[in-house]
C-alpha cells in the first residue's frame, strides 16, 4: 500500500507541476524510488531490522520490486 500511495502522489505532483508550469527536478524520480524502496523494506521487515534480516529477504524484495 505504501508503494502504491507513493506512486500515486508522485503522479499527482507531476501533473500539478505541468498545470503550474514548473519543471520537475532532474533527480526527483531517484528520490521517489529510494522512498518507495524504504517503504517496501518497512512493510516486510518493520521499522527496525538487522542487516542479517535484510540479507535474508533481499532476493524476495528484489523480485517483488520488479513486479510493481
Tab-separated table of C-alpha atoms in Angstrom:
chain	number	residue	atom	x	y	z
A	1	UNK	CA	0.000	0.000	0.000
A	2	UNK	CA	2.818	2.406	0.827
A	3	UNK	CA	4.441	1.939	-2.579
A	4	UNK	CA	1.108	2.413	-4.389
A	5	UNK	CA	0.349	5.537	-2.394
A	6	UNK	CA	3.813	6.885	-3.116
A	7	UNK	CA	3.417	6.268	-6.856
A	8	UNK	CA	0.014	7.965	-6.869
A	9	UNK	CA	1.382	11.023	-5.065
A	10	UNK	CA	4.324	11.211	-7.492
A	11	UNK	CA	1.990	11.207	-10.493
A	12	UNK	CA	-0.318	13.757	-8.873
A	13	UNK	CA	2.638	16.043	-8.176
A	14	UNK	CA	3.919	15.709	-11.769
A	15	UNK	CA	0.510	16.591	-13.235
A	16	UNK	CA	0.159	19.507	-10.864
A	17	UNK	CA	3.610	20.815	-11.828
A	18	UNK	CA	2.658	20.739	-15.512
A	19	UNK	CA	-0.504	22.744	-14.775
A	20	UNK	CA	1.505	25.288	-12.772
A	21	UNK	CA	4.300	25.477	-15.334
A	22	UNK	CA	7.040	24.123	-13.060
A	23	UNK	CA	9.663	21.753	-14.419
A	24	UNK	CA	10.380	18.617	-12.454
A	25	UNK	CA	13.761	18.458	-10.770
A	26	UNK	CA	16.026	16.078	-12.765
A	27	UNK	CA	16.737	13.908	-9.717
A	28	UNK	CA	13.185	13.868	-8.332
A	29	UNK	CA	12.474	10.385	-9.681
A	30	UNK	CA	15.554	8.976	-7.978
A	31	UNK	CA	14.468	10.281	-4.582
A	32	UNK	CA	10.984	8.855	-5.089
A	33	UNK	CA	12.456	5.459	-5.994
A	34	UNK	CA	14.522	5.420	-2.800
A	35	UNK	CA	11.493	6.370	-0.704
A	36	UNK	CA	9.447	3.616	-2.325
A	37	UNK	CA	12.207	1.068	-1.670
A	38	UNK	CA	12.404	2.006	2.003
A	39	UNK	CA	8.618	1.794	2.272
A	40	UNK	CA	8.892	-1.722	0.884
A	41	UNK	CA	11.602	-2.587	3.435
A	42	UNK	CA	9.496	-1.293	6.307
A	43	UNK	CA	6.486	-3.225	5.043
A	44	UNK	CA	8.306	-6.570	5.123
A	45	UNK	CA	10.874	-6.039	7.888
A	46	UNK	CA	9.243	-3.500	10.189
A	47	UNK	CA	10.636	-0.144	11.261
A	48	UNK	CA	13.717	-1.665	12.902
A	49	UNK	CA	15.624	-4.521	11.272
A	50	UNK	CA	19.102	-6.005	11.211
A	51	UNK	CA	21.469	-6.458	8.304
A	52	UNK	CA	21.057	-10.222	8.695
A	53	UNK	CA	17.255	-9.914	8.237
A	54	UNK	CA	17.760	-7.614	5.267
A	55	UNK	CA	20.158	-10.018	3.531
A	56	UNK	CA	17.868	-12.983	4.169
A	57	UNK	CA	14.950	-11.200	2.491
A	58	UNK	CA	16.945	-9.490	-0.296
A	59	UNK	CA	16.016	-11.868	-3.147
A	60	UNK	CA	12.325	-11.673	-2.336
A	61	UNK	CA	12.449	-7.863	-2.114
A	62	UNK	CA	14.201	-7.518	-5.462
A	63	UNK	CA	11.777	-9.882	-7.212
A	64	UNK	CA	8.773	-8.116	-5.642
A	65	UNK	CA	10.124	-4.707	-6.670
A	66	UNK	CA	10.420	-5.838	-10.291
A	67	UNK	CA	6.767	-6.867	-10.470
A	68	UNK	CA	5.467	-3.458	-9.431
